[in-house]
Amino acid sequence: MRVMIIGGAGFIGCNAARRFLKRGDRVLIVDNLSRRGAEANLQWLQSQGKINFARCDIRDFEPLCQVFDDYRGLDVVLHLAAQVAVTTSVAEPREDFEINALGTFNVLEAVRGCRSDPLVLFASTNKVYGGMEDIVVEEGPGVVPDEKEGRYRYRDLPGGIPENRLLDFHSPYGCSKGAADQYVRDYARIYGIRSAVFRQSCIYGPRQFGIEDQGWVAWFTISAVLGRKINLYGNGKQVRDMLHIDDLIDAYLLAVGQSEEMDGRIFNIGGGPAYTRSILGLVHQLERQLGREIPLEFFDWRPGDQPVYISDITKAERELGWKPKVDPETGVAQLTQWVQENQSLIQEQLGDLLE
């Protein structure tokens, strides 16, 4: 297959590209290399096999169309390019809109002009559901030994948030990704573009150069390995479902294998109720794995921070035949090992953030 991965030098993109390469597919990476670690990821990918690369920004429509024209016969377009931090969207809402909403519109228009009718896979976010203030959240005991302080939980939704949950875009990031999410869905209805939208939860794994505002599992792990203090916002009882990168890519590949059935379908993709951690629970797990205490500093809650987010993943299991396999204990241990083995690279890429 001929696969274009837009944002392919990012964390998810480079891991996905490697999987497609291992299958024997031909891969084109499209990226503007603006993210920390992107150039390092691209170099790593080029060591894994034959990779085609086009440097392009999805905000620039004509150059993007030229890339599509140059790389014909596409079977799959995996669209991952995005501005990914809520805090950045609040500080720079126009840039956030232009990358996430306008950029995705440009990708869809480029696909619409593509003769080969590729399948479009779009990485959306659980932030399209907003703060969900109407859902009752209560405190309860931890569900793993590392959660000494307890955790928050949904009182009435033990299976998590389903796809038919009311959309309620909160923050410029939620608005821009939500608009893109719905454009992808509607282009399937109006123009017949085969597509699937993945509303992704907390994705983590190797080659993630996480920072405090995005990629928190990797940021915690990097900070812990390097002996740095971790800042916590709120009381640390917030809960997220965690999904290892390998499991996410499994979902992508299953959708590719059922491409004729991908008619604008939307899937919540996360660890689900079985693979969750509280914020402090992850800290304690890292402490146990590293054999030492991690210094913490607490701050006020950040606006829009959800006390709980857990994906209901039963639709993906039912329609894709997908279920996550890598539990947080195993996955975080794997990530910790990667960080330990790549400390120099991480310090080089994150630089001033680690000072």
mmCIF file of C-alpha atoms in Angstrom:
data_model
loop_
_atom_site.group_PDB
_atom_site.id
_atom_site.type_symbol
_atom_site.label_atom_id
_atom_site.label_comp_id
_atom_site.label_asym_id
_atom_site.label_seq_id
_atom_site.Cartn_x
_atom_site.Cartn_y
_atom_site.Cartn_z
ATOM 1 C CA MET A 1 0.000 0.000 0.000
ATOM 2 C CA ARG A 2 0.997 3.611 -0.483
ATOM 3 C CA VAL A 3 0.592 5.494 2.790
ATOM 4 C CA MET A 4 0.900 9.216 3.474
ATOM 5 C CA ILE A 5 1.375 10.178 7.128
ATOM 6 C CA ILE A 6 0.823 13.876 7.697
ATOM 7 C CA GLY A 7 2.655 14.844 10.873
ATOM 8 C CA GLY A 8 4.647 11.667 10.409
ATOM 9 C CA ALA A 9 7.732 12.874 12.279
ATOM 10 C CA GLY A 10 5.790 13.271 15.502
ATOM 11 C CA PHE A 11 5.486 10.693 18.260
ATOM 12 C CA ILE A 12 2.442 8.858 16.894
ATOM 13 C CA GLY A 13 3.471 9.397 13.289
ATOM 14 C CA CYS A 14 6.937 7.901 13.496
ATOM 15 C CA ASN A 15 5.680 4.853 15.384
ATOM 16 C CA ALA A 16 2.900 4.372 12.830
ATOM 17 C CA ALA A 17 5.333 4.790 9.940
ATOM 18 C CA ARG A 18 7.585 2.083 11.349
ATOM 19 C CA ARG A 19 4.643 -0.325 11.584
ATOM 20 C CA PHE A 20 3.605 0.368 7.993
ATOM 21 C CA LEU A 21 7.206 -0.125 6.879
ATOM 22 C CA LYS A 22 7.377 -3.473 8.655
ATOM 23 C CA ARG A 23 4.266 -4.537 6.705
ATOM 24 C CA GLY A 24 6.055 -3.746 3.469
ATOM 25 C CA ASP A 25 4.059 -0.610 2.687
ATOM 26 C CA ARG A 26 5.498 2.436 0.926
ATOM 27 C CA VAL A 27 5.442 5.437 3.235
ATOM 28 C CA LEU A 28 5.580 9.181 2.632
ATOM 29 C CA ILE A 29 6.137 11.431 5.654
ATOM 30 C CA VAL A 30 4.725 14.957 5.386
ATOM 31 C CA ASP A 31 5.843 17.258 8.190
ATOM 32 C CA ASN A 32 7.036 20.808 8.738
ATOM 33 C CA LEU A 33 9.464 19.582 11.463
ATOM 34 C CA SER A 34 8.397 22.329 13.866
ATOM 35 C CA ARG A 35 7.870 20.114 16.913
ATOM 36 C CA ARG A 36 10.613 19.278 19.390
ATOM 37 C CA GLY A 37 12.059 15.892 18.497
ATOM 38 C CA ALA A 38 10.639 15.830 14.956
ATOM 39 C CA GLU A 39 13.981 15.936 13.176
ATOM 40 C CA ALA A 40 15.370 13.258 15.489
ATOM 41 C CA ASN A 41 12.331 11.078 14.839
ATOM 42 C CA LEU A 42 12.707 11.522 11.088
ATOM 43 C CA GLN A 43 16.372 10.506 11.243
ATOM 44 C CA TRP A 44 15.420 7.447 13.291
ATOM 45 C CA LEU A 45 12.734 6.533 10.764
ATOM 46 C CA GLN A 46 15.172 6.828 7.890
ATOM 47 C CA SER A 47 17.341 4.263 9.662
ATOM 48 C CA GLN A 48 14.397 1.845 9.786
ATOM 49 C CA GLY A 49 13.803 1.587 6.052
ATOM 50 C CA LYS A 50 13.108 3.525 2.860
ATOM 51 C CA ILE A 51 11.072 6.591 3.758
ATOM 52 C CA ASN A 52 9.956 9.320 1.392
ATOM 53 C CA PHE A 53 9.786 12.763 2.971
ATOM 54 C CA ALA A 54 8.145 16.034 1.959
ATOM 55 C CA ARG A 55 8.567 19.124 4.116
ATOM 56 C CA CYS A 56 5.245 20.924 4.068
ATOM 57 C CA ASP A 57 2.956 22.875 6.375
ATOM 58 C CA ILE A 58 -0.739 21.941 6.144
ATOM 59 C CA ARG A 59 -1.671 25.614 6.440
ATOM 60 C CA ASP A 60 -0.190 26.144 2.953
ATOM 61 C CA PHE A 61 -2.779 24.719 0.587
ATOM 62 C CA GLU A 62 -1.007 24.956 -2.771
ATOM 63 C CA PRO A 63 2.229 23.265 -1.607
ATOM 64 C CA LEU A 64 0.119 20.582 0.097
ATOM 65 C CA CYS A 65 -1.762 19.908 -3.148
ATOM 66 C CA GLN A 66 1.573 19.650 -4.928
ATOM 67 C CA VAL A 67 2.663 16.930 -2.487
ATOM 68 C CA PHE A 68 -0.519 14.980 -3.239
ATOM 69 C CA ASP A 69 0.062 15.480 -6.970
ATOM 70 C CA ASP A 70 3.668 14.277 -6.724
ATOM 71 C CA TYR A 71 2.802 11.178 -4.690
ATOM 72 C CA ARG A 72 0.011 9.534 -6.645
ATOM 73 C CA GLY A 73 -1.829 6.284 -6.099
ATOM 74 C CA LEU A 74 -2.394 6.799 -2.374
ATOM 75 C CA ASP A 75 -4.295 4.133 -0.448
ATOM 76 C CA VAL A 76 -4.227 5.691 3.035
ATOM 77 C CA VAL A 77 -3.830 9.219 4.423
ATOM 78 C CA LEU A 78 -3.168 9.229 8.162
ATOM 79 C CA HIS A 79 -3.664 12.811 9.337
ATOM 80 C CA LEU A 80 -1.850 13.479 12.620
ATOM 81 C CA ALA A 81 -0.499 17.012 12.165
ATOM 82 C CA ALA A 82 -1.842 19.304 14.873
ATOM 83 C CA GLN A 83 -1.315 21.910 17.521
ATOM 84 C CA VAL A 84 -1.857 19.694 20.540
ATOM 85 C CA ALA A 85 -1.779 21.720 23.761
ATOM 86 C CA VAL A 86 -4.815 23.366 25.371
ATOM 87 C CA THR A 87 -2.609 25.992 27.049
ATOM 88 C CA THR A 88 -1.007 26.955 23.739
ATOM 89 C CA SER A 89 -4.435 27.274 22.132
ATOM 90 C CA VAL A 90 -5.491 29.733 24.833
ATOM 91 C CA ALA A 91 -2.349 31.821 24.311
ATOM 92 C CA GLU A 92 -2.378 31.594 20.484
ATOM 93 C CA PRO A 93 -5.953 30.832 19.356
ATOM 94 C CA ARG A 94 -5.469 31.971 15.759
ATOM 95 C CA GLU A 95 -2.462 29.726 15.222
ATOM 96 C CA ASP A 96 -4.349 26.856 16.856
ATOM 97 C CA PHE A 97 -7.303 27.393 14.494
ATOM 98 C CA GLU A 98 -5.134 27.664 11.396
ATOM 99 C CA ILE A 99 -3.275 24.430 12.133
ATOM 100 C CA ASN A 100 -6.103 22.259 13.429
ATOM 101 C CA ALA A 101 -9.242 23.494 11.680
ATOM 102 C CA LEU A 102 -7.974 25.155 8.501
ATOM 103 C CA GLY A 103 -5.141 22.647 8.158
ATOM 104 C CA THR A 104 -7.533 19.702 8.301
ATOM 105 C CA PHE A 105 -9.863 21.422 5.810
ATOM 106 C CA ASN A 106 -6.870 21.776 3.482
ATOM 107 C CA VAL A 107 -6.033 18.089 3.860
ATOM 108 C CA LEU A 108 -9.620 17.099 3.043
ATOM 109 C CA GLU A 109 -9.702 19.356 -0.002
ATOM 110 C CA ALA A 110 -6.412 17.882 -1.197
ATOM 111 C CA VAL A 111 -7.833 14.392 -0.726
ATOM 112 C CA ARG A 112 -11.004 15.406 -2.596
ATOM 113 C CA GLY A 113 -8.861 16.319 -5.583
ATOM 114 C CA CYS A 114 -6.907 13.059 -5.359
ATOM 115 C CA ARG A 115 -7.758 10.527 -8.067
ATOM 116 C CA SER A 116 -6.951 7.423 -6.036
ATOM 117 C CA ASP A 117 -9.703 7.815 -3.396
ATOM 118 C CA PRO A 118 -7.592 7.100 -0.293
ATOM 119 C CA LEU A 119 -8.930 6.221 3.130
ATOM 120 C CA VAL A 120 -8.514 9.130 5.580
ATOM 121 C CA LEU A 121 -7.771 8.375 9.233
ATOM 122 C CA PHE A 122 -7.970 11.400 11.502
ATOM 123 C CA ALA A 123 -6.587 11.729 15.022
ATOM 124 C CA SER A 124 -9.176 13.659 17.017
ATOM 125 C CA THR A 125 -9.355 14.060 20.798
ATOM 126 C CA ASN A 126 -11.578 13.417 23.782
ATOM 127 C CA LYS A 127 -11.540 17.189 24.350
ATOM 128 C CA VAL A 128 -14.444 17.443 21.886
ATOM 129 C CA TYR A 129 -16.681 16.383 24.801
ATOM 130 C CA GLY A 130 -15.722 19.453 26.835
ATOM 131 C CA GLY A 131 -15.776 19.661 30.625
ATOM 132 C CA MET A 132 -18.817 17.352 30.991
ATOM 133 C CA GLU A 133 -19.925 19.265 34.080
ATOM 134 C CA ASP A 134 -23.283 17.476 34.100
ATOM 135 C CA ILE A 135 -21.685 14.089 34.793
ATOM 136 C CA VAL A 136 -21.526 13.220 38.482
ATOM 137 C CA VAL A 137 -17.955 12.584 39.662
ATOM 138 C CA GLU A 138 -17.204 11.210 43.107
ATOM 139 C CA GLU A 139 -14.153 10.212 45.095
ATOM 140 C CA GLY A 140 -13.472 6.557 45.661
ATOM 141 C CA PRO A 141 -10.688 4.177 46.631
ATOM 142 C CA GLY A 142 -7.811 3.438 44.315
ATOM 143 C CA VAL A 143 -8.149 0.453 42.014
ATOM 144 C CA VAL A 144 -4.434 -0.384 41.951
ATOM 145 C CA PRO A 145 -2.035 -0.516 44.930
ATOM 146 C CA ASP A 146 -0.163 2.570 43.724
ATOM 147 C CA GLU A 147 -3.223 4.786 44.210
ATOM 148 C CA LYS A 148 -2.719 5.426 47.893
ATOM 149 C CA GLU A 149 -4.780 8.618 48.014
ATOM 150 C CA GLY A 150 -7.815 7.301 46.142
ATOM 151 C CA ARG A 151 -9.171 8.582 42.838
ATOM 152 C CA TYR A 152 -12.076 10.256 41.127
ATOM 153 C CA ARG A 153 -14.597 8.158 39.216
ATOM 154 C CA TYR A 154 -17.852 8.492 37.280
ATOM 155 C CA ARG A 155 -20.780 7.635 39.504
ATOM 156 C CA ASP A 156 -23.084 6.513 36.698
ATOM 157 C CA LEU A 157 -20.794 5.674 33.754
ATOM 158 C CA PRO A 158 -18.647 2.676 34.741
ATOM 159 C CA GLY A 159 -17.945 1.960 31.071
ATOM 160 C CA GLY A 160 -16.739 5.478 30.310
ATOM 161 C CA ILE A 161 -17.809 8.138 27.794
ATOM 162 C CA PRO A 162 -19.491 6.810 24.607
ATOM 163 C CA GLU A 163 -19.327 8.315 21.114
ATOM 164 C CA ASN A 164 -22.919 9.554 21.287
ATOM 165 C CA ARG A 165 -22.033 11.890 24.130
ATOM 166 C CA LEU A 166 -23.071 15.489 23.379
ATOM 167 C CA LEU A 167 -20.224 17.452 21.774
ATOM 168 C CA ASP A 168 -19.319 20.541 23.788
ATOM 169 C CA PHE A 169 -16.093 22.095 22.527
ATOM 170 C CA HIS A 170 -14.257 23.735 25.430
ATOM 171 C CA SER A 171 -11.100 25.836 24.883
ATOM 172 C CA PRO A 172 -9.816 26.991 21.503
ATOM 173 C CA TYR A 173 -8.122 23.600 21.148
ATOM 174 C CA GLY A 174 -11.414 21.787 21.703
ATOM 175 C CA CYS A 175 -13.084 24.055 19.146
ATOM 176 C CA SER A 176 -10.428 23.629 16.462
ATOM 177 C CA LYS A 177 -10.116 19.869 16.841
ATOM 178 C CA GLY A 178 -13.878 19.520 17.144
ATOM 179 C CA ALA A 179 -14.436 21.463 13.925
ATOM 180 C CA ALA A 180 -11.866 19.271 12.168
ATOM 181 C CA ASP A 181 -13.475 16.133 13.620
ATOM 182 C CA GLN A 182 -16.843 17.101 12.161
ATOM 183 C CA TYR A 183 -15.404 18.166 8.800
ATOM 184 C CA VAL A 184 -13.850 14.721 8.373
ATOM 185 C CA ARG A 185 -17.166 13.093 9.210
ATOM 186 C CA ASP A 186 -19.150 15.353 6.887
ATOM 187 C CA TYR A 187 -16.782 14.963 3.929
ATOM 188 C CA ALA A 188 -17.625 11.264 4.075
ATOM 189 C CA ARG A 189 -21.338 12.085 3.877
ATOM 190 C CA ILE A 190 -21.193 14.859 1.284
ATOM 191 C CA TYR A 191 -18.284 13.819 -0.928
ATOM 192 C CA GLY A 192 -18.037 10.082 -0.263
ATOM 193 C CA ILE A 193 -14.510 10.259 1.148
ATOM 194 C CA ARG A 194 -13.898 7.092 3.151
ATOM 195 C CA SER A 195 -12.753 8.067 6.614
ATOM 196 C CA ALA A 196 -12.591 7.225 10.296
ATOM 197 C CA VAL A 197 -12.217 9.625 13.204
ATOM 198 C CA PHE A 198 -10.388 8.438 16.309
ATOM 199 C CA ARG A 199 -11.178 10.443 19.443
ATOM 200 C CA GLN A 200 -8.003 9.565 21.255
ATOM 201 C CA SER A 201 -7.368 9.595 24.950
ATOM 202 C CA CYS A 202 -3.985 9.561 26.723
ATOM 203 C CA ILE A 203 -1.484 8.063 24.253
ATOM 204 C CA TYR A 204 2.025 7.258 25.474
ATOM 205 C CA GLY A 205 5.096 5.261 24.526
ATOM 206 C CA PRO A 206 8.660 5.368 23.199
ATOM 207 C CA ARG A 207 9.850 8.324 21.118
ATOM 208 C CA GLN A 208 7.445 10.681 22.863
ATOM 209 C CA PHE A 209 9.248 13.889 23.760
ATOM 210 C CA GLY A 210 6.487 14.904 26.173
ATOM 211 C CA ILE A 211 6.271 18.290 27.818
ATOM 212 C CA GLU A 212 4.273 19.530 30.794
ATOM 213 C CA ASP A 213 1.355 20.775 28.663
ATOM 214 C CA GLN A 214 1.115 17.753 26.368
ATOM 215 C CA GLY A 215 2.222 14.154 26.663
ATOM 216 C CA TRP A 216 2.038 14.111 30.464
ATOM 217 C CA VAL A 217 2.860 10.419 30.913
ATOM 218 C CA ALA A 218 6.111 10.836 28.989
ATOM 219 C CA TRP A 219 6.852 14.138 30.778
ATOM 220 C CA PHE A 220 6.380 12.511 34.182
ATOM 221 C CA THR A 221 8.574 9.601 33.145
ATOM 222 C CA ILE A 222 11.312 11.824 31.743
ATOM 223 C CA SER A 223 11.260 14.024 34.850
ATOM 224 C CA ALA A 224 11.368 11.011 37.156
ATOM 225 C CA VAL A 225 14.271 9.358 35.346
ATOM 226 C CA LEU A 226 16.260 12.614 35.279
ATOM 227 C CA GLY A 227 15.589 13.269 38.964
ATOM 228 C CA ARG A 228 13.528 16.400 38.384
ATOM 229 C CA LYS A 229 10.587 17.742 40.368
ATOM 230 C CA ILE A 230 7.110 17.109 38.937
ATOM 231 C CA ASN A 231 4.448 19.835 39.077
ATOM 232 C CA LEU A 232 0.923 18.615 39.814
ATOM 233 C CA TYR A 233 -2.167 20.733 39.143
ATOM 234 C CA GLY A 234 -5.096 19.900 41.406
ATOM 235 C CA ASN A 235 -4.913 17.176 44.026
ATOM 236 C CA GLY A 236 -3.580 14.372 41.829
ATOM 237 C CA LYS A 237 -6.713 12.241 42.093
ATOM 238 C CA GLN A 238 -7.654 13.013 38.485
ATOM 239 C CA VAL A 239 -8.024 9.847 36.407
ATOM 240 C CA ARG A 240 -7.237 9.174 32.742
ATOM 241 C CA ASP A 241 -7.409 6.057 30.638
ATOM 242 C CA MET A 242 -4.002 5.335 29.162
ATOM 243 C CA LEU A 243 -3.335 3.798 25.760
ATOM 244 C CA HIS A 244 0.027 2.492 24.625
ATOM 245 C CA ILE A 245 1.134 3.581 21.174
ATOM 246 C CA ASP A 246 1.232 -0.003 19.874
ATOM 247 C CA ASP A 247 -2.438 -0.465 20.713
ATOM 248 C CA LEU A 248 -3.378 2.786 18.960
ATOM 249 C CA ILE A 249 -1.617 1.726 15.777
ATOM 250 C CA ASP A 250 -3.376 -1.642 15.961
ATOM 251 C CA ALA A 251 -6.652 0.311 15.748
ATOM 252 C CA TYR A 252 -5.421 2.249 12.718
ATOM 253 C CA LEU A 253 -4.407 -0.944 10.939
ATOM 254 C CA LEU A 254 -7.729 -2.622 11.661
ATOM 255 C CA ALA A 255 -9.510 0.365 10.119
ATOM 256 C CA VAL A 256 -7.235 0.128 7.069
ATOM 257 C CA GLY A 257 -8.158 -3.534 6.750
ATOM 258 C CA GLN A 258 -11.844 -2.559 6.692
ATOM 259 C CA SER A 259 -11.432 0.563 4.573
ATOM 260 C CA GLU A 260 -14.559 0.012 2.477
ATOM 261 C CA GLU A 261 -16.653 0.132 5.641
ATOM 262 C CA MET A 262 -15.097 3.362 6.952
ATOM 263 C CA ASP A 263 -17.869 5.773 5.984
ATOM 264 C CA GLY A 264 -17.115 8.609 8.385
ATOM 265 C CA ARG A 265 -17.253 6.410 11.456
ATOM 266 C CA ILE A 266 -16.169 7.779 14.809
ATOM 267 C CA PHE A 267 -14.445 5.761 17.511
ATOM 268 C CA ASN A 268 -13.379 6.557 21.052
ATOM 269 C CA ILE A 269 -9.891 5.087 21.341
ATOM 270 C CA GLY A 270 -8.289 4.885 24.762
ATOM 271 C CA GLY A 271 -7.344 2.441 27.452
ATOM 272 C CA GLY A 272 -10.951 2.154 28.585
ATOM 273 C CA PRO A 273 -11.993 1.309 32.145
ATOM 274 C CA ALA A 274 -9.428 -1.485 32.491
ATOM 275 C CA TYR A 275 -6.341 0.642 31.748
ATOM 276 C CA THR A 276 -6.559 3.752 33.906
ATOM 277 C CA ARG A 277 -4.333 5.602 36.365
ATOM 278 C CA SER A 278 -4.788 8.549 38.637
ATOM 279 C CA ILE A 279 -2.148 11.262 38.340
ATOM 280 C CA LEU A 280 -0.627 10.387 41.707
ATOM 281 C CA GLY A 281 -1.037 6.700 40.943
ATOM 282 C CA LEU A 282 1.304 7.079 37.982
ATOM 283 C CA VAL A 283 3.797 8.984 40.140
ATOM 284 C CA HIS A 284 3.782 6.195 42.721
ATOM 285 C CA GLN A 285 4.185 3.576 39.995
ATOM 286 C CA LEU A 286 7.259 5.421 38.695
ATOM 287 C CA GLU A 287 8.631 5.668 42.234
ATOM 288 C CA ARG A 288 8.273 1.930 42.643
ATOM 289 C CA GLN A 289 9.849 1.184 39.274
ATOM 290 C CA LEU A 290 12.780 3.535 39.902
ATOM 291 C CA GLY A 291 13.207 2.676 43.584
ATOM 292 C CA ARG A 292 13.180 6.275 44.838
ATOM 293 C CA GLU A 293 10.865 9.099 45.820
ATOM 294 C CA ILE A 294 9.945 11.727 43.234
ATOM 295 C CA PRO A 295 9.749 15.358 44.478
ATOM 296 C CA LEU A 296 6.365 16.978 43.833
ATOM 297 C CA GLU A 297 4.972 20.505 43.913
ATOM 298 C CA PHE A 298 1.227 21.150 43.870
ATOM 299 C CA PHE A 299 -0.545 24.046 42.124
ATOM 300 C CA ASP A 300 -4.153 25.131 41.597
ATOM 301 C CA TRP A 301 -6.366 23.306 39.136
ATOM 302 C CA ARG A 302 -6.003 24.410 35.533
ATOM 303 C CA PRO A 303 -9.151 25.714 33.770
ATOM 304 C CA GLY A 304 -11.099 23.002 31.969
ATOM 305 C CA ASP A 305 -9.171 20.130 33.522
ATOM 306 C CA GLN A 306 -11.466 17.116 33.704
ATOM 307 C CA PRO A 307 -11.456 15.282 37.063
ATOM 308 C CA VAL A 308 -12.010 12.062 35.105
ATOM 309 C CA TYR A 309 -11.830 11.038 31.490
ATOM 310 C CA ILE A 310 -12.320 7.393 30.533
ATOM 311 C CA SER A 311 -13.263 6.260 27.042
ATOM 312 C CA ASP A 312 -16.049 3.794 26.406
ATOM 313 C CA ILE A 313 -14.291 1.619 23.814
ATOM 314 C CA THR A 314 -17.015 -0.961 23.218
ATOM 315 C CA LYS A 315 -17.862 0.421 19.750
ATOM 316 C CA ALA A 316 -14.259 -0.020 18.569
ATOM 317 C CA GLU A 317 -14.242 -3.534 19.975
ATOM 318 C CA ARG A 318 -17.545 -4.368 18.308
ATOM 319 C CA GLU A 319 -16.945 -2.784 14.883
ATOM 320 C CA LEU A 320 -13.172 -2.989 14.469
ATOM 321 C CA GLY A 321 -12.467 -6.085 16.544
ATOM 322 C CA TRP A 322 -10.017 -3.968 18.566
ATOM 323 C CA LYS A 323 -9.085 -4.091 22.212
ATOM 324 C CA PRO A 324 -6.005 -2.679 23.988
ATOM 325 C CA LYS A 325 -3.452 -5.240 25.112
ATOM 326 C CA VAL A 326 -0.631 -3.285 26.786
ATOM 327 C CA ASP A 327 -1.521 -2.529 30.416
ATOM 328 C CA PRO A 328 -0.105 0.600 32.116
ATOM 329 C CA GLU A 329 2.256 -1.425 34.303
ATOM 330 C CA THR A 330 3.930 -2.951 31.254
ATOM 331 C CA GLY A 331 3.666 0.100 29.027
ATOM 332 C CA VAL A 332 5.112 2.599 31.501
ATOM 333 C CA ALA A 333 7.956 0.209 32.312
ATOM 334 C CA GLN A 334 8.745 0.046 28.589
ATOM 335 C CA LEU A 335 8.621 3.845 28.308
ATOM 336 C CA THR A 336 10.857 4.186 31.379
ATOM 337 C CA GLN A 337 13.433 1.894 29.800
ATOM 338 C CA TRP A 338 13.388 3.924 26.568
ATOM 339 C CA VAL A 339 13.906 7.159 28.523
ATOM 340 C CA GLN A 340 16.772 5.633 30.499
ATOM 341 C CA GLU A 341 18.452 4.475 27.292
ATOM 342 C CA ASN A 342 17.990 7.810 25.501
ATOM 343 C CA GLN A 343 18.680 10.442 28.143
ATOM 344 C CA SER A 344 21.196 12.357 26.032
ATOM 345 C CA LEU A 345 18.815 12.507 23.082
ATOM 346 C CA ILE A 346 15.943 13.656 25.294
ATOM 347 C CA GLN A 347 18.028 16.361 26.949
ATOM 348 C CA GLU A 348 19.185 17.535 23.530
ATOM 349 C CA GLN A 349 15.602 17.761 22.207
ATOM 350 C CA LEU A 350 13.889 19.236 25.274
ATOM 351 C CA GLY A 351 16.802 21.479 26.195
ATOM 352 C CA ASP A 352 15.617 24.556 28.095
ATOM 353 C CA LEU A 353 12.521 22.760 29.424
ATOM 354 C CA LEU A 354 14.788 20.574 31.544
ATOM 355 C CA GLU A 355 16.848 23.386 33.031
#
